[in-house]
Every structure is written in structure tokens, then in C-alpha cells.
CSV table of C-alpha atoms and ligand atoms in Angstrom, one decimal:
chain,number,residue,atom,x,y,z
A,1,MET,CA,0.0,0.0,0.0
A,2,ILE,CA,1.3,3.4,-0.9
A,3,ASN,CA,0.7,6.2,1.6
A,4,VAL,CA,-0.9,9.4,0.5
A,5,TYR,CA,0.0,12.2,2.8
A,6,THR,CA,-2.0,15.4,3.6
A,7,GLY,CA,-2.3,18.1,6.2
A,8,GLU,CA,-0.4,17.7,9.4
A,9,GLU,CA,1.5,14.6,8.4
A,10,LEU,CA,2.7,16.3,5.3
A,11,SER,CA,3.8,19.3,7.3
A,12,LEU,CA,5.8,17.1,9.5
A,13,ILE,CA,7.5,15.3,6.6
A,14,ARG,CA,8.3,18.7,5.2
A,15,GLU,CA,10.0,19.7,8.4
A,16,SER,CA,12.1,16.5,8.6
A,17,ALA,CA,13.1,16.8,4.9
A,18,ARG,CA,14.1,20.5,5.4
A,19,LEU,CA,16.2,19.5,8.4
A,20,VAL,CA,18.1,16.8,6.5
A,21,ALA,CA,18.8,19.4,3.7
A,22,LYS,CA,20.2,21.8,6.3
A,23,THR,CA,22.3,19.0,7.7
A,24,LEU,CA,23.9,18.2,4.3
A,25,ILE,CA,24.5,21.9,3.6
A,26,PHE,CA,26.4,22.1,7.0
A,27,ILE,CA,28.3,18.9,6.2
A,28,GLU,CA,29.2,20.2,2.7
A,29,SER,CA,31.0,23.2,4.4
A,30,GLN,CA,33.2,20.7,6.2
A,31,VAL,CA,34.1,18.5,3.2
A,32,LYS,CA,37.8,19.0,2.3
A,33,PRO,CA,41.0,17.1,2.0
A,34,GLY,CA,42.3,15.8,5.4
A,35,VAL,CA,38.9,15.5,7.1
A,36,SER,CA,38.0,12.1,8.5
A,37,THR,CA,34.7,10.5,7.7
A,38,LEU,CA,34.2,9.8,11.4
A,39,PHE,CA,34.5,13.6,12.1
A,40,LEU,CA,31.8,14.3,9.5
A,41,ASP,CA,29.6,11.7,11.1
A,42,LYS,CA,30.0,13.1,14.6
A,43,ILE,CA,29.2,16.7,13.6
A,44,ALA,CA,26.2,15.5,11.6
A,45,GLU,CA,24.8,13.6,14.6
A,46,ASP,CA,25.3,16.6,16.9
A,47,PHE,CA,23.6,18.9,14.4
A,48,ILE,CA,20.6,16.6,14.0
A,49,ARG,CA,20.2,16.1,17.8
A,50,SER,CA,20.6,19.8,18.5
A,51,ASN,CA,17.6,20.2,16.2
A,52,ASN,CA,15.5,17.8,18.3
A,53,ALA,CA,15.7,15.1,15.7
A,54,ILE,CA,17.2,11.6,15.6
A,55,PRO,CA,19.6,10.2,13.0
A,56,ALA,CA,17.4,7.8,11.0
A,57,PHE,CA,20.2,5.4,9.8
A,58,LEU,CA,21.8,4.8,13.2
A,59,GLY,CA,20.8,1.3,14.3
A,60,TYR,CA,18.8,0.7,11.1
A,61,GLY,CA,18.4,-2.9,10.0
A,62,GLY,CA,17.7,-4.6,13.3
A,63,SER,CA,19.9,-6.7,15.6
A,64,ARG,CA,21.9,-8.8,13.2
A,65,ASN,CA,24.1,-6.0,11.7
A,66,PRO,CA,22.6,-2.6,12.5
A,67,TYR,CA,23.9,0.3,10.6
A,68,PRO,CA,26.4,2.0,13.0
A,69,ALA,CA,26.4,5.6,12.0
A,70,THR,CA,24.5,8.8,11.2
A,71,LEU,CA,25.8,9.3,7.7
A,72,CYS,CA,26.7,7.0,4.8
A,73,VAL,CA,30.0,8.2,3.4
A,74,SER,CA,30.9,6.6,0.1
A,75,ILE,CA,34.2,7.5,-1.5
A,76,ASN,CA,35.1,6.9,-5.2
A,77,GLU,CA,34.3,3.3,-6.1
A,78,GLU,CA,32.0,3.0,-3.1
A,79,VAL,CA,28.4,3.3,-4.4
A,80,VAL,CA,26.4,3.8,-1.2
A,81,HIS,CA,26.3,2.8,2.5
A,82,GLY,CA,30.0,3.4,3.2
A,83,ILE,CA,30.5,3.3,7.0
A,84,PRO,CA,32.3,6.4,8.5
A,85,GLY,CA,35.6,5.6,10.2
A,86,GLY,CA,39.2,6.5,10.3
A,87,ARG,CA,39.6,7.2,6.6
A,88,TYR,CA,40.5,10.7,5.5
A,89,LEU,CA,39.2,12.5,2.5
A,90,LYS,CA,41.9,13.3,0.0
A,91,ASP,CA,42.3,15.7,-2.9
A,92,GLY,CA,40.6,14.3,-6.0
A,93,ASP,CA,38.1,12.1,-4.2
A,94,ILE,CA,34.4,12.2,-4.9
A,95,VAL,CA,32.3,11.5,-1.8
A,96,GLY,CA,28.7,10.6,-1.6
A,97,ILE,CA,27.1,11.6,1.7
A,98,ASP,CA,23.6,10.2,2.5
A,99,CYS,CA,21.7,11.3,5.6
A,100,GLY,CA,18.3,10.5,7.2
A,101,THR,CA,16.4,12.3,9.9
A,102,ILE,CA,13.5,11.4,12.2
A,103,LEU,CA,11.7,14.6,13.4
A,104,ASN,CA,8.4,14.3,15.2
A,105,GLY,CA,8.1,10.7,14.0
A,106,PHE,CA,8.6,11.5,10.3
A,107,TYR,CA,11.5,10.8,8.0
A,108,GLY,CA,13.6,12.8,5.6
A,109,ASP,CA,16.2,11.2,3.3
A,110,HIS,CA,18.7,13.0,1.2
A,111,ALA,CA,22.1,12.5,-0.5
A,112,LYS,CA,24.6,14.4,-2.6
A,113,THR,CA,28.0,13.6,-4.0
A,114,PHE,CA,30.7,16.3,-3.3
A,115,LEU,CA,34.0,17.0,-4.9
A,116,VAL,CA,37.0,17.0,-2.6
A,117,GLY,CA,39.6,19.5,-3.7
A,118,ASN,CA,40.7,19.2,-7.4
A,119,VAL,CA,38.8,16.5,-9.1
A,120,SER,CA,39.4,15.2,-12.6
A,121,GLU,CA,37.2,16.4,-15.4
A,122,SER,CA,35.9,12.9,-16.0
A,123,CYS,CA,34.8,12.5,-12.3
A,124,LYS,CA,33.2,16.0,-12.3
A,125,LYS,CA,31.2,15.0,-15.3
A,126,LEU,CA,30.0,11.8,-13.7
A,127,VAL,CA,28.8,13.8,-10.7
A,128,GLU,CA,27.1,16.5,-12.7
A,129,ILE,CA,25.3,14.0,-15.0
A,130,THR,CA,24.1,12.0,-11.9
A,131,ARG,CA,22.8,15.2,-10.3
A,132,GLN,CA,21.0,16.1,-13.5
A,133,SER,CA,19.5,12.6,-13.8
A,134,LEU,CA,17.9,13.1,-10.4
A,135,ASP,CA,16.2,16.3,-11.7
A,136,ILE,CA,15.0,14.4,-14.7
A,137,GLY,CA,13.5,11.7,-12.6
A,138,ILE,CA,11.8,14.2,-10.3
A,139,GLU,CA,10.1,15.8,-13.2
A,140,GLN,CA,8.2,12.5,-13.7
A,141,ALA,CA,6.8,12.4,-10.2
A,142,ILE,CA,3.4,13.8,-11.1
A,143,GLU,CA,-0.1,12.5,-10.6
A,144,GLY,CA,-1.2,10.0,-13.3
A,145,ASN,CA,2.3,9.0,-14.2
A,146,HIS,CA,3.5,5.5,-13.5
A,147,VAL,CA,6.3,4.9,-11.0
A,148,ASN,CA,8.6,3.4,-13.7
A,149,ASP,CA,8.3,6.6,-15.7
A,150,ILE,CA,10.8,8.0,-13.2
A,151,GLY,CA,13.4,5.2,-13.7
A,152,SER,CA,12.9,5.1,-17.4
A,153,ALA,CA,13.7,8.8,-17.8
A,154,ILE,CA,16.8,8.5,-15.5
A,155,GLN,CA,18.1,5.4,-17.3
A,156,ALA,CA,17.7,6.9,-20.8
A,157,PHE,CA,19.6,10.0,-19.7
A,158,ILE,CA,22.4,8.1,-17.9
A,159,GLU,CA,22.9,5.6,-20.6
A,160,SER,CA,22.9,8.2,-23.4
A,161,ASN,CA,25.8,9.8,-21.5
A,162,GLY,CA,27.8,6.5,-21.5
A,163,TYR,CA,27.3,5.6,-17.8
A,164,SER,CA,25.3,2.8,-16.2
A,165,ILE,CA,22.6,2.7,-13.6
A,166,VAL,CA,22.9,0.4,-10.5
A,167,ARG,CA,20.1,-2.2,-10.4
A,168,ASP,CA,20.6,-3.8,-7.0
A,169,LEU,CA,19.4,-0.8,-5.0
A,170,VAL,CA,16.4,1.4,-5.6
A,171,GLY,CA,14.6,4.4,-4.3
A,172,HIS,CA,11.5,4.1,-2.1
A,173,GLY,CA,8.4,5.7,-0.5
A,174,VAL,CA,9.3,7.6,2.7
A,175,GLY,CA,7.3,9.3,5.5
A,176,ARG,CA,6.2,7.4,8.6
A,177,LYS,CA,9.0,5.0,7.9
A,178,LEU,CA,12.4,5.3,6.1
A,179,HIS,CA,11.4,2.7,3.5
A,180,GLU,CA,7.8,2.5,2.4
A,181,ASP,CA,6.1,1.3,-0.8
A,182,PRO,CA,6.6,1.7,-3.7
A,183,PRO,CA,10.1,0.7,-4.6
A,184,VAL,CA,11.4,3.3,-7.1
A,185,PRO,CA,14.0,1.8,-9.4
A,186,ASN,CA,16.3,4.1,-11.4
A,187,TYR,CA,15.7,1.9,-14.5
A,188,GLY,CA,12.7,0.4,-16.2
A,189,LYS,CA,9.9,0.7,-18.7
A,190,LYS,CA,7.8,3.8,-19.1
A,191,GLY,CA,4.1,3.2,-18.4
A,192,THR,CA,4.6,0.4,-15.9
A,193,GLY,CA,4.3,0.1,-12.2
A,194,ALA,CA,1.9,1.8,-9.7
A,195,VAL,CA,0.1,5.0,-10.8
A,196,LEU,CA,1.2,8.0,-8.8
A,197,GLN,CA,-1.1,10.2,-6.9
A,198,ALA,CA,-0.6,13.7,-5.4
A,199,GLY,CA,0.4,13.3,-1.8
A,200,MET,CA,2.7,10.4,-2.3
A,201,VAL,CA,6.2,11.0,-1.0
A,202,LEU,CA,9.1,9.3,-2.8
A,203,ALA,CA,12.9,9.1,-2.1
A,204,ILE,CA,14.4,9.1,-5.6
A,205,GLU,CA,18.0,8.2,-5.6
A,206,PRO,CA,20.0,7.3,-8.8
A,207,MET,CA,23.3,5.5,-8.3
A,208,VAL,CA,25.4,5.9,-11.4
A,209,ASN,CA,28.6,4.0,-12.3
A,210,MET,CA,31.3,5.2,-14.6
A,211,GLY,CA,31.8,1.6,-15.8
A,212,SER,CA,29.6,-1.5,-15.4
A,213,TRP,CA,26.4,-1.4,-13.3
A,214,ARG,CA,27.5,-4.4,-11.3
A,215,VAL,CA,28.1,-4.0,-7.6
A,216,LYS,CA,29.2,-6.1,-4.6
A,217,VAL,CA,28.9,-5.8,-0.9
A,218,LEU,CA,32.0,-5.6,1.3
A,219,ARG,CA,32.7,-7.9,4.2
A,220,ASP,CA,31.3,-5.2,6.6
A,221,GLY,CA,27.8,-6.2,5.3
A,222,TRP,CA,27.0,-2.6,4.3
A,223,THR,CA,29.4,-0.9,1.9
A,224,ILE,CA,28.4,-1.3,-1.7
A,225,VAL,CA,31.2,-1.0,-4.2
A,226,THR,CA,31.4,-1.2,-8.0
A,227,ALA,CA,32.5,-4.6,-9.2
A,228,ASP,CA,35.0,-3.1,-11.6
A,229,LYS,CA,36.4,-0.5,-9.0
A,230,LYS,CA,35.4,2.4,-11.2
A,231,ASN,CA,33.9,5.5,-9.6
A,232,SER,CA,30.2,5.9,-8.8
A,233,ALA,CA,28.0,8.9,-7.8
A,234,HIS,CA,24.7,9.2,-5.9
A,235,PHE,CA,22.1,11.9,-5.3
A,236,GLU,CA,18.8,11.6,-3.5
A,237,HIS,CA,15.9,13.9,-2.7
A,238,THR,CA,12.7,13.4,-0.7
A,239,VAL,CA,10.0,14.4,-3.3
A,240,LEU,CA,6.3,15.1,-3.0
A,241,VAL,CA,4.2,13.9,-6.0
A,242,GLY,CA,2.1,16.9,-7.2
A,243,LYS,CA,-0.9,17.3,-9.5
A,244,ASP,CA,1.2,18.7,-12.3
A,245,LYS,CA,4.6,19.4,-10.7
A,246,ALA,CA,6.7,17.5,-8.2
A,247,GLU,CA,8.1,19.3,-5.2
A,248,ILE,CA,11.5,18.7,-3.7
A,249,LEU,CA,11.0,18.6,0.1
A,250,SER,CA,14.7,18.0,1.0
A,251,GLN,CA,15.7,21.6,0.5
A,252,ALA,CA,16.6,24.3,3.0
B,301,MF3,N1,19.2,6.5,1.5
B,301,MF3,C1,19.6,5.1,1.8
B,301,MF3,C2,18.4,4.2,1.7
B,301,MF3,O1,17.3,4.7,1.5
B,301,MF3,C3,20.3,5.0,3.1
B,301,MF3,C4,20.0,3.9,4.0
B,301,MF3,S1,21.3,3.6,5.1
B,301,MF3,C5,20.7,2.6,6.2
B,301,MF3,O2,18.4,3.0,1.7
B,301,MF3,F1,21.6,2.4,7.0
B,301,MF3,F2,19.7,3.1,6.8
B,301,MF3,F3,20.3,1.5,5.6
B,302,CO,CO1,16.9,6.5,0.5
């Protein structure tokens, strides 16, 4: 079942999504060569808690192997879910930072890929095309469209630029929980999947690889890396489906 949000619930999702946007803007100001990923995680957690919210990813996944941090910090060939630790950002890296908040019981989910110092033209292009692909997907999040219209538009744009779309992980509904129906793949066939309705809230999150779309999971059980070790980029917004225009909720 896909939730349709209105009134007070929607205001609360808006607030949470705005807070996660503010958090990433703050984190962006601290992204530079020499900074440890654990430091970024610490200041993100403090920022979220000082705004009366809870880091949504911390402890996610239950008792077997709960996610241990506030941020996912994924460097270069890491696609998503990189665990912050003693690694330092270095000049030329690209770093995907994904963050989730719970504020008054409602979730916001947002990610961007940042450039660390001087980045090669080819990596800059990967990041810019991935960012644009998210905008192209968001344009499809309007009432009456099918959910796979989003992924179809993203995939066409990405592949026409010579990159590939990760298949193993997808976007999702978001609101009362971090992951709600429907799954929102970043690939697929136009005109298929659930019909969208105004008031649905989707986390759209293309993961784009420079080389093959194939990925694998590291031994930590979380970090997803490209199978060919080439770089990958990720952007994500929490988006409200509208009657004739989608609205990005994860903005400050
Ligand atoms: N944005 C990601 C997602 O929607 C981040 C999840 S990290 C996790 O899956 F730890 F919470 F899984
Ligand atoms: Co997400």
C-alpha cells in the first residue's frame, strides 16, 4: 500500500526533509582534504540532535548487523552505505554523503556527491550527470504517471551519457518509515508500475557508475562498491508527488 500524505502529516515530513537538507549543507561546508569520515559523522549527529531530531540510519536494520552511523559516506568506487571511520578525504576524491532524519516521527532522506579539492574532469562530469539525472527523474513524479516513468527517464539520460545505472538498489516511498512502498527503481519501462497520486512522497536516488552497473557488498555487510572498481555517484531527494509538478522537500 502506498501512503498518500496530507495536512499535518505532510507538514511534519516537510520539516524533517528540510532539516536533512540543512544538515547536508552544513556537512558540505566541512568536506575538504584531510577531514576524517568519522568527524563528518560526529558533527552530523550533533547537528541533528541539536535540532531535536534523531539520525534515521543509526541502528537501522535490526539486531543482526545494525547500521552503526548517522551518515553513509561513500568514496570513489563506493556506491552507497559506506561506513564512516578512520579514513580521511583526499584531494581528487568524490564523496557521496547520505543522511536521514526522524523529526516528530517523520523521516527525511537526502544524499549528494561532493568534490574533494581538485577532481578530474571525468569525475566531475560523472557527478554532474548524476545530479541532472535526479532532476530528470523528479520531473516525472506527477499524478497520473507510473512509478517506472521515473526510472525510465533516469536510465535513458544516464545511458545516453555512456554511464550505467545500478540495479541492485532502488529508491522508495518515505514518510512514517524510512522505507515505504513503492520501490522506485532508477531503470525500467515507461508506463509500468503503480500509478502516482498527489500526496505520495518518494525518495528518488539514482546511483550511477562510470563503468559496469554491477556492484558487490564488502565484508562489513553494508558498503556497496562497484564490481570493476570504477567510480560511482549518488544523489537523493525526498520528493512530493504533485498534480502537475513534483516538489523537492529536501531543500533548506
Ligand atoms: N538512503 C539510503 C536508503 O534509503 C540510506 C539507508 S542507510 C541505512 O536506503 F543504514 F539506513 F540502511
Ligand atoms: Co533512501
